[in-house]
CSV table of C-alpha atoms and ligand atoms in Angstrom, one decimal:
chain,number,residue,atom,x,y,z
T,476,MET,CA,18.8,-23.5,3.2
T,477,ALA,CA,17.7,-20.5,1.1
T,478,SER,CA,16.0,-17.2,1.8
T,479,VAL,CA,14.3,-14.6,-0.3
T,480,ILE,CA,15.7,-11.1,0.3
T,481,ILE,CA,14.5,-7.6,-0.7
T,482,ALA,CA,17.5,-6.6,-2.8
T,483,GLY,CA,16.3,-3.1,-3.6
T,484,VAL,CA,13.4,-0.6,-3.0
T,485,GLY,CA,12.3,2.5,-4.8
T,486,ALA,CA,9.4,5.0,-4.8
T,487,TYR,CA,7.9,7.8,-6.8
T,488,THR,CA,5.3,10.3,-6.0
T,489,PRO,CA,4.0,12.9,-8.5
T,490,GLU,CA,5.3,16.5,-8.3
T,491,ARG,CA,2.0,18.2,-7.7
T,492,ILE,CA,1.1,18.6,-4.0
T,493,LEU,CA,-2.5,19.2,-2.9
T,494,THR,CA,-2.6,20.7,0.6
T,495,ASN,CA,-5.4,20.8,3.1
T,496,ALA,CA,-5.7,24.5,2.3
T,497,ASP,CA,-6.2,23.7,-1.4
T,498,LEU,CA,-8.9,21.2,-0.4
T,499,CYS,CA,-10.7,23.9,1.6
T,500,LYS,CA,-11.3,25.7,-1.7
T,501,MET,CA,-12.9,22.6,-3.2
T,502,VAL,CA,-15.1,21.2,-0.5
T,503,ASP,CA,-16.6,22.3,2.9
T,504,THR,CA,-13.7,21.2,5.1
T,505,SER,CA,-10.9,22.6,7.2
T,506,ASP,CA,-7.2,21.9,7.8
T,507,GLU,CA,-8.0,21.3,11.4
T,508,TRP,CA,-10.7,18.6,10.7
T,509,ILE,CA,-8.5,16.7,8.2
T,510,ARG,CA,-5.4,16.8,10.5
T,511,THR,CA,-7.2,15.8,13.7
T,512,ARG,CA,-9.4,13.1,12.1
T,513,SER,CA,-6.7,11.6,9.8
T,514,GLY,CA,-3.3,13.0,10.4
T,515,ILE,CA,-3.0,14.2,6.8
T,516,SER,CA,-1.6,17.6,5.8
T,517,GLU,CA,-0.9,17.1,2.1
T,518,ARG,CA,-0.9,14.5,-0.6
T,519,HIS,CA,0.6,14.1,-4.1
T,520,ILE,CA,-1.6,14.1,-7.1
T,521,ALA,CA,-0.7,12.8,-10.6
T,522,GLY,CA,-1.0,15.0,-13.6
T,523,PRO,CA,-3.7,14.5,-16.3
T,524,ASP,CA,-1.2,12.7,-18.6
T,525,GLU,CA,0.2,10.5,-15.8
T,526,ALA,CA,-1.4,7.1,-15.4
T,527,THR,CA,-0.7,4.4,-12.8
T,528,SER,CA,1.9,2.7,-15.0
T,529,ASP,CA,3.9,6.0,-15.3
T,530,LEU,CA,4.2,6.2,-11.5
T,531,ALA,CA,4.9,2.4,-11.3
T,532,LEU,CA,7.7,2.8,-13.9
T,533,LYS,CA,9.6,5.4,-12.0
T,534,ALA,CA,9.3,3.5,-8.7
T,535,ALA,CA,10.4,0.3,-10.4
T,536,ALA,CA,13.4,2.0,-12.1
T,537,ALA,CA,14.5,3.3,-8.7
T,538,ALA,CA,14.2,-0.1,-7.1
T,539,LEU,CA,16.2,-1.8,-9.9
T,540,LYS,CA,18.9,0.8,-9.5
T,541,ASP,CA,18.9,0.3,-5.7
T,542,ALA,CA,19.3,-3.5,-6.3
T,543,ASN,CA,21.9,-2.9,-9.0
T,544,ILE,CA,19.8,-5.2,-11.3
T,545,SER,CA,18.9,-4.6,-14.9
T,546,ALA,CA,15.3,-5.0,-16.1
T,547,SER,CA,16.4,-7.8,-18.4
T,548,GLU,CA,17.0,-10.0,-15.3
T,549,VAL,CA,13.4,-9.7,-14.0
T,550,ASP,CA,11.4,-12.9,-14.8
T,551,LEU,CA,8.4,-12.2,-12.5
T,552,LEU,CA,6.6,-8.9,-12.4
T,553,ILE,CA,3.6,-8.2,-10.2
T,554,VAL,CA,1.7,-4.9,-10.0
T,555,ALA,CA,-0.7,-4.5,-7.1
T,556,THR,CA,-3.2,-1.8,-8.0
T,557,ALA,CA,-6.8,-0.8,-7.5
T,558,THR,CA,-6.4,1.8,-10.3
T,559,PRO,CA,-5.1,0.0,-13.4
T,560,ASP,CA,-4.4,2.0,-16.5
T,561,TYR,CA,-7.1,0.0,-18.3
T,562,PRO,CA,-9.7,-2.7,-17.3
T,563,LEU,CA,-7.5,-4.8,-19.6
T,564,PRO,CA,-4.7,-5.4,-20.4
T,565,SER,CA,-3.0,-5.5,-17.0
T,566,THR,CA,-0.9,-2.6,-15.9
T,567,ALA,CA,1.9,-5.1,-15.4
T,568,CYS,CA,2.0,-5.7,-19.2
T,569,VAL,CA,2.3,-2.0,-19.8
T,570,VAL,CA,5.2,-1.7,-17.3
T,571,GLN,CA,6.9,-4.9,-18.7
T,572,HIS,CA,7.1,-3.4,-22.1
T,573,LYS,CA,8.1,0.2,-21.1
T,574,LEU,CA,10.7,-1.0,-18.6
T,575,GLY,CA,12.3,-3.4,-21.1
T,576,ILE,CA,11.6,-6.6,-19.1
T,577,PRO,CA,11.9,-9.5,-21.5
T,578,PRO,CA,8.6,-11.0,-22.9
T,579,HIS,CA,9.4,-14.4,-21.4
T,580,ALA,CA,8.8,-12.9,-18.0
T,581,THR,CA,5.5,-13.6,-16.2
T,582,ALA,CA,3.6,-10.3,-15.6
T,583,PHE,CA,0.2,-9.8,-14.0
T,584,ASP,CA,-1.8,-7.5,-11.7
T,585,ILE,CA,-3.3,-8.3,-8.4
T,586,ALA,CA,-6.4,-6.7,-6.9
T,587,ALA,CA,-6.1,-6.6,-3.1
T,588,ALA,CA,-6.5,-2.9,-2.6
T,589,CYS,CA,-4.4,-1.4,0.2
T,590,SER,CA,-3.1,-4.9,1.1
T,591,GLY,CA,-1.8,-5.4,-2.4
T,592,PHE,CA,1.9,-4.9,-1.7
T,593,VAL,CA,2.0,-7.6,1.1
T,594,TYR,CA,-0.1,-9.9,-1.1
T,595,ALA,CA,2.5,-9.4,-3.9
T,596,LEU,CA,5.3,-10.0,-1.5
T,597,GLU,CA,3.8,-13.4,-0.4
T,598,ILE,CA,3.3,-14.5,-4.0
T,599,ALA,CA,6.8,-13.5,-5.2
T,600,TYR,CA,8.3,-15.0,-2.0
T,601,GLY,CA,6.7,-18.4,-2.7
T,602,GLN,CA,7.5,-18.4,-6.4
T,603,LEU,CA,11.2,-17.5,-5.8
T,604,LEU,CA,11.6,-20.2,-3.2
T,605,THR,CA,10.4,-22.9,-5.6
T,606,GLY,CA,13.2,-21.9,-7.9
T,607,ARG,CA,10.7,-21.4,-10.8
T,608,TYR,CA,11.7,-17.7,-11.0
T,609,LYS,CA,15.1,-15.9,-10.3
T,610,CYS,CA,14.2,-12.3,-9.9
T,611,ALA,CA,10.9,-10.7,-9.0
T,612,LEU,CA,9.9,-7.0,-9.3
T,613,ILE,CA,6.8,-6.1,-7.3
T,614,ILE,CA,5.1,-2.7,-7.5
T,615,GLY,CA,2.3,-1.1,-5.6
T,616,ALA,CA,1.0,1.8,-7.7
T,617,GLU,CA,-2.1,4.0,-7.5
T,618,LYS,CA,-3.7,6.9,-9.1
T,619,LEU,CA,-6.4,7.1,-6.5
T,620,SER,CA,-7.3,10.7,-7.6
T,621,SER,CA,-8.9,9.1,-10.7
T,622,ILE,CA,-11.5,7.1,-8.5
T,623,VAL,CA,-12.2,9.8,-5.9
T,624,ASP,CA,-15.3,12.0,-6.1
T,625,TRP,CA,-13.7,15.4,-5.6
T,626,SER,CA,-17.0,16.9,-4.4
T,627,ASP,CA,-17.3,14.3,-1.6
T,628,ARG,CA,-15.6,15.7,1.5
T,629,THR,CA,-15.9,12.4,3.4
T,630,THR,CA,-13.5,10.6,1.1
T,631,CYS,CA,-11.6,13.1,-1.1
T,632,VAL,CA,-9.5,14.5,1.8
T,633,LEU,CA,-8.0,11.0,2.5
T,634,PHE,CA,-6.3,9.8,-0.6
T,635,GLY,CA,-3.2,10.5,-2.7
T,636,ASP,CA,-1.3,9.1,-5.7
T,637,GLY,CA,2.1,7.3,-5.8
T,638,ALA,CA,4.1,4.1,-6.3
T,639,GLY,CA,6.6,2.0,-4.5
T,640,ALA,CA,8.5,-1.1,-5.7
T,641,ALA,CA,10.8,-3.8,-4.4
T,642,VAL,CA,13.2,-6.3,-6.1
T,643,LEU,CA,13.3,-9.8,-4.6
T,644,LYS,CA,15.9,-12.5,-5.0
T,645,LYS,CA,16.7,-15.9,-3.6
T,646,VAL,CA,20.0,-16.2,-1.7
T,647,ASP,CA,21.8,-19.3,-0.3
T,648,GLN,CA,21.6,-18.1,3.3
T,649,ASP,CA,19.2,-19.0,6.1
T,650,GLY,CA,17.2,-16.7,8.3
T,651,ILE,CA,17.2,-13.4,6.4
T,652,GLY,CA,14.9,-11.5,4.1
T,653,ILE,CA,11.2,-12.6,4.3
T,654,ILE,CA,10.8,-14.6,7.4
T,655,GLY,CA,7.1,-15.2,7.0
T,656,SER,CA,3.8,-13.7,5.9
T,657,ASP,CA,0.2,-14.1,6.8
T,658,LEU,CA,-2.7,-13.0,4.6
T,659,GLY,CA,-6.4,-12.9,5.0
T,660,ALA,CA,-9.6,-11.8,3.3
T,661,ASP,CA,-13.2,-11.3,4.5
T,662,GLY,CA,-15.6,-10.6,1.7
T,663,GLU,CA,-18.5,-10.2,4.1
T,664,LEU,CA,-17.2,-6.7,4.6
T,665,ALA,CA,-16.8,-6.0,0.8
T,666,GLU,CA,-19.2,-3.1,0.7
T,667,TYR,CA,-17.5,-1.1,3.3
T,668,LEU,CA,-15.2,0.2,0.6
T,669,TYR,CA,-16.2,-0.3,-3.0
T,670,ILE,CA,-16.8,1.3,-6.4
T,671,PRO,CA,-20.4,0.4,-7.4
T,672,ALA,CA,-20.1,0.9,-11.2
T,673,GLY,CA,-17.7,0.1,-14.0
T,674,GLY,CA,-17.5,-3.6,-13.5
T,675,SER,CA,-19.6,-6.5,-14.9
T,676,ARG,CA,-22.3,-6.1,-12.2
T,677,CYS,CA,-23.0,-2.5,-13.2
T,678,PRO,CA,-21.3,-1.5,-16.4
T,679,SER,CA,-20.6,2.2,-17.0
T,680,SER,CA,-23.5,4.2,-18.6
T,681,ALA,CA,-24.7,7.7,-18.7
T,682,LYS,CA,-26.8,6.8,-15.6
T,683,THR,CA,-23.8,5.6,-13.6
T,684,VAL,CA,-21.9,8.7,-14.5
T,685,ALA,CA,-24.8,10.9,-13.5
T,686,GLU,CA,-25.0,9.1,-10.2
T,687,LYS,CA,-21.2,9.3,-9.7
T,688,SER,CA,-21.1,5.6,-9.0
T,689,GLN,CA,-17.8,5.2,-10.8
T,690,PHE,CA,-16.3,6.7,-7.7
T,691,LEU,CA,-15.2,5.1,-4.4
T,692,ARG,CA,-17.8,4.7,-1.6
T,693,MET,CA,-16.7,4.2,1.9
T,694,LYS,CA,-18.1,3.4,5.4
T,695,GLY,CA,-15.3,5.2,7.3
T,696,LYS,CA,-16.2,4.2,10.9
T,697,GLU,CA,-16.8,0.5,10.1
T,698,ILE,CA,-13.5,0.4,8.2
T,699,PHE,CA,-11.7,2.1,11.1
T,700,LYS,CA,-12.8,-0.5,13.7
T,701,ASN,CA,-12.1,-3.5,11.4
T,702,ALA,CA,-8.8,-2.2,10.3
T,703,VAL,CA,-7.5,-2.0,13.9
T,704,ARG,CA,-8.9,-5.5,14.7
T,705,VAL,CA,-7.5,-7.3,11.7
T,706,MET,CA,-4.1,-5.6,11.8
T,707,GLU,CA,-3.7,-6.4,15.4
T,708,THR,CA,-4.6,-10.0,14.8
T,709,VAL,CA,-2.1,-10.5,11.9
T,710,ALA,CA,0.7,-8.6,13.6
T,711,ARG,CA,0.4,-10.7,16.7
T,712,GLU,CA,0.2,-13.9,14.7
T,713,MET,CA,3.3,-13.1,12.7
T,714,VAL,CA,5.4,-12.2,15.8
T,715,GLU,CA,4.2,-15.2,17.8
T,716,GLN,CA,4.6,-17.7,15.0
T,717,HIS,CA,8.2,-16.8,14.8
T,718,HIS,CA,8.8,-17.0,18.6
T,719,LEU,CA,9.5,-13.3,18.8
T,720,THR,CA,8.2,-10.5,21.0
T,721,PHE,CA,7.3,-7.0,19.9
T,722,ASP,CA,10.3,-5.7,21.8
T,723,GLN,CA,12.4,-7.4,19.1
T,724,ILE,CA,10.6,-5.7,16.2
T,725,ASN,CA,12.7,-2.7,15.4
T,726,LEU,CA,10.2,-1.0,13.1
T,727,VAL,CA,6.5,-1.6,12.2
T,728,ILE,CA,5.4,-0.2,8.8
T,729,PRO,CA,1.6,-0.1,8.7
T,730,HIS,CA,-0.6,0.8,5.8
T,731,GLN,CA,-0.9,4.6,6.0
T,732,ALA,CA,-4.7,5.1,6.0
T,733,ASN,CA,-5.3,7.2,9.1
T,734,VAL,CA,-2.8,8.1,11.9
T,735,ARG,CA,-5.5,7.4,14.4
T,736,ILE,CA,-5.7,3.8,13.1
T,737,VAL,CA,-2.0,3.5,13.6
T,738,GLU,CA,-2.2,5.0,17.1
T,739,ALA,CA,-5.0,2.6,18.1
T,740,LEU,CA,-3.0,-0.4,16.7
T,741,ALA,CA,0.2,0.7,18.6
T,742,GLY,CA,-1.8,1.1,21.8
T,743,ASN,CA,-3.5,-2.4,21.5
T,744,LEU,CA,-0.1,-4.0,20.7
T,745,GLY,CA,1.6,-2.1,23.5
T,746,VAL,CA,4.3,-0.9,21.1
T,747,PRO,CA,5.5,2.7,21.4
T,748,LEU,CA,4.3,4.8,18.5
T,749,GLU,CA,8.0,5.8,17.8
T,750,ARG,CA,8.6,2.3,16.5
T,751,PHE,CA,5.9,2.8,13.8
T,752,TYR,CA,6.9,4.5,10.6
T,753,VAL,CA,4.3,7.2,9.8
T,754,ASN,CA,4.4,9.4,6.7
T,755,ILE,CA,0.6,9.8,6.1
T,756,ASP,CA,0.9,13.5,6.9
T,757,ARG,CA,2.8,14.0,3.6
T,758,PHE,CA,1.2,11.4,1.3
T,759,GLY,CA,-2.3,10.6,2.5
T,760,ASN,CA,-3.6,7.1,1.8
T,761,THR,CA,-1.9,5.8,-1.4
T,762,SER,CA,-3.4,2.3,-1.0
T,763,SER,CA,-1.0,-0.5,-2.3
T,764,ALA,CA,1.8,2.1,-2.7
T,765,SER,CA,1.7,3.2,0.9
T,766,ILE,CA,3.8,0.5,2.5
T,767,PRO,CA,6.6,0.5,-0.2
T,768,ILE,CA,6.8,4.3,-0.2
T,769,ALA,CA,7.2,4.1,3.6
T,770,LEU,CA,9.7,1.3,3.3
T,771,ASP,CA,11.8,3.3,0.9
T,772,GLU,CA,11.7,6.4,3.1
T,773,ALA,CA,12.5,4.4,6.3
T,774,ARG,CA,15.6,2.8,4.7
T,775,ARG,CA,16.8,6.2,3.4
T,776,ALA,CA,16.2,7.7,6.8
T,777,GLY,CA,18.4,5.1,8.5
T,778,ARG,CA,15.5,3.5,10.3
T,779,ILE,CA,16.4,0.0,9.0
T,780,LYS,CA,19.8,-1.6,9.8
T,781,PRO,CA,21.3,-5.0,9.1
T,782,GLY,CA,19.9,-7.6,11.5
T,783,ASP,CA,16.8,-5.5,12.2
T,784,TYR,CA,13.3,-7.0,12.2
T,785,THR,CA,10.7,-5.0,10.2
T,786,LEU,CA,7.0,-5.9,10.3
T,787,LEU,CA,4.7,-4.8,7.5
T,788,VAL,CA,1.0,-4.8,8.3
T,789,ALA,CA,-1.9,-3.9,6.0
T,790,PHE,CA,-5.6,-3.8,5.5
T,791,GLY,CA,-7.7,-2.8,2.6
T,792,ALA,CA,-10.9,-3.0,0.6
T,793,GLY,CA,-12.1,-6.6,0.3
T,794,PHE,CA,-11.7,-6.7,3.3
T,795,THR,CA,-8.1,-7.9,2.7
T,796,TYR,CA,-5.3,-7.9,5.3
T,797,GLY,CA,-1.9,-9.2,5.8
T,798,SER,CA,1.5,-8.9,7.5
T,799,THR,CA,5.1,-9.7,6.4
T,800,LEU,CA,8.0,-10.2,8.7
T,801,ILE,CA,11.4,-9.2,7.3
T,802,ARG,CA,14.9,-9.5,8.7
T,803,TRP,CA,17.6,-7.3,7.0
D,893,ACO,N1,-14.4,18.0,6.6
D,893,ACO,C1,-15.3,18.4,7.6
D,893,ACO,N2,-16.2,17.6,8.1
D,893,ACO,C2,-16.3,16.4,7.6
D,893,ACO,C3,-15.5,15.9,6.6
D,893,ACO,C4,-14.5,16.8,6.1
D,893,ACO,N3,-13.6,16.4,5.2
D,893,ACO,N4,-15.8,14.6,6.4
D,893,ACO,C5,-16.8,14.3,7.2
D,893,ACO,N5,-17.1,15.4,8.0
D,893,ACO,C6,-18.1,15.5,9.0
D,893,ACO,C7,-19.2,14.4,8.9
D,893,ACO,O1,-20.2,14.8,8.0
D,893,ACO,C8,-19.7,14.3,10.3
D,893,ACO,O2,-20.6,15.4,10.5
D,893,ACO,P1,-21.9,15.2,11.4
D,893,ACO,O3,-21.4,14.7,12.8
D,893,ACO,O4,-22.6,16.5,11.4
D,893,ACO,O5,-22.7,14.0,10.7
D,893,ACO,C9,-18.5,14.6,11.1
D,893,ACO,O6,-17.5,15.3,10.2
D,893,ACO,C10,-17.8,13.4,11.7
D,893,ACO,O7,-17.7,12.4,10.8
D,893,ACO,P2,-17.2,11.0,11.1
D,893,ACO,O8,-17.5,10.1,9.9
D,893,ACO,O9,-17.9,10.6,12.4
D,893,ACO,O10,-15.7,11.2,11.4
D,893,ACO,P3,-14.7,10.1,11.9
D,893,ACO,O11,-14.1,10.6,13.2
D,893,ACO,O12,-15.2,8.7,11.9
D,893,ACO,O13,-13.5,10.2,10.8
D,893,ACO,C11,-12.7,9.1,8.8
D,893,ACO,C12,-13.9,9.9,9.5
D,893,ACO,C13,-11.5,10.0,8.8
D,893,ACO,C14,-13.1,8.8,7.4
D,893,ACO,C15,-12.4,7.9,9.7
D,893,ACO,O14,-13.6,7.2,9.9
D,893,ACO,C16,-11.5,6.9,8.9
D,893,ACO,O15,-10.3,7.2,8.7
D,893,ACO,N6,-11.9,5.7,8.6
D,893,ACO,C17,-11.1,4.8,7.9
D,893,ACO,C18,-11.1,5.1,6.4
D,893,ACO,C19,-10.1,4.3,5.7
D,893,ACO,O16,-9.1,3.9,6.2
D,893,ACO,N7,-10.3,4.2,4.4
D,893,ACO,C20,-9.4,3.6,3.5
D,893,ACO,C21,-9.5,2.1,3.5
D,893,ACO,S1,-8.1,1.3,2.8
D,893,ACO,C22,-8.3,1.1,1.1
D,893,ACO,O17,-8.5,0.0,0.7
D,893,ACO,C23,-8.3,2.3,0.2
């Protein structure tokens, strides 16, 4: 029997840090409001010359180094992003070229918002198991600062920029690596978090720019409730499907959107908060990058040991959601 393992992980966040105090000079808010409502103290913001692919490249290089694999060995590249460099071509093609991944590789982007990394994991896992590909590089990368309205205090305090990546390989060993994954999508909730303009329904124009409809719009309270509901469902399903209990899950890495969402999820699942990895205080919500950035940190911090079970659980615009169970 064969398994698909995570052979290496890496992350990159831009140098510039925007603190809550900095935000107080930009919009009518307070450090206390942001911390108590979201758990965020600061976030990293990309420079004007840094695009999503630049963040992705650095995270990918770190993951390849961690896996001790050269870019020439990668034959499947997936970039999960809601903030591509261009509407077309894909950010994956930009990364493929700049990283030196051979042109015979398959490279594409996926749009699953904050669930993008777990969606990419599922796709790469399935493709590697078939034997069609040998080495997959998956990246979650976002420059959310480019789609945030910096005059809207209800959204701008929540998001940050960054990238995380993982290298996946098939090994001839049973019961390690990705044990299973479960994805879902509910388009009925699509308008809870969306960008009205810039797509085919409402192409960019002077009017859309004047209305600021190229920026993200969000129904925070509705997202909050649904996030807790869907993450609880997919987390339970994944654990039960594999005949485990939550006592056996050493670490849960949730999408980092709001610490109160994580607290509610932990309470509903009956899992102590200490077994959740939380770094939202330092990065804010980095969408598809949030789970791989947290995974990279958790490994470096010694929170993941051989034999451990780690559960990734995400939700995002769409409404997309998913969970991945990993044994190290
Ligand atoms: N500073 C000060 N006051 C603010 C701010 C701010 N930054 N933002 C909103 N307020 C005000 C509101 O105007 C409101 O005032 P009012 O009562 O006079 O009308 C008050 O604070 C309370 O606002 P609520 O919306 O009720 O605050 P809530 O407790 O619901 O928290 C939040 C808002 C943080 C957005 C929360 O609902 C949340 O985190 N929701 C989930 C958002 C999320 O996860 N989004 C990402 C999705 S994932 C993806 O795909 C990117």
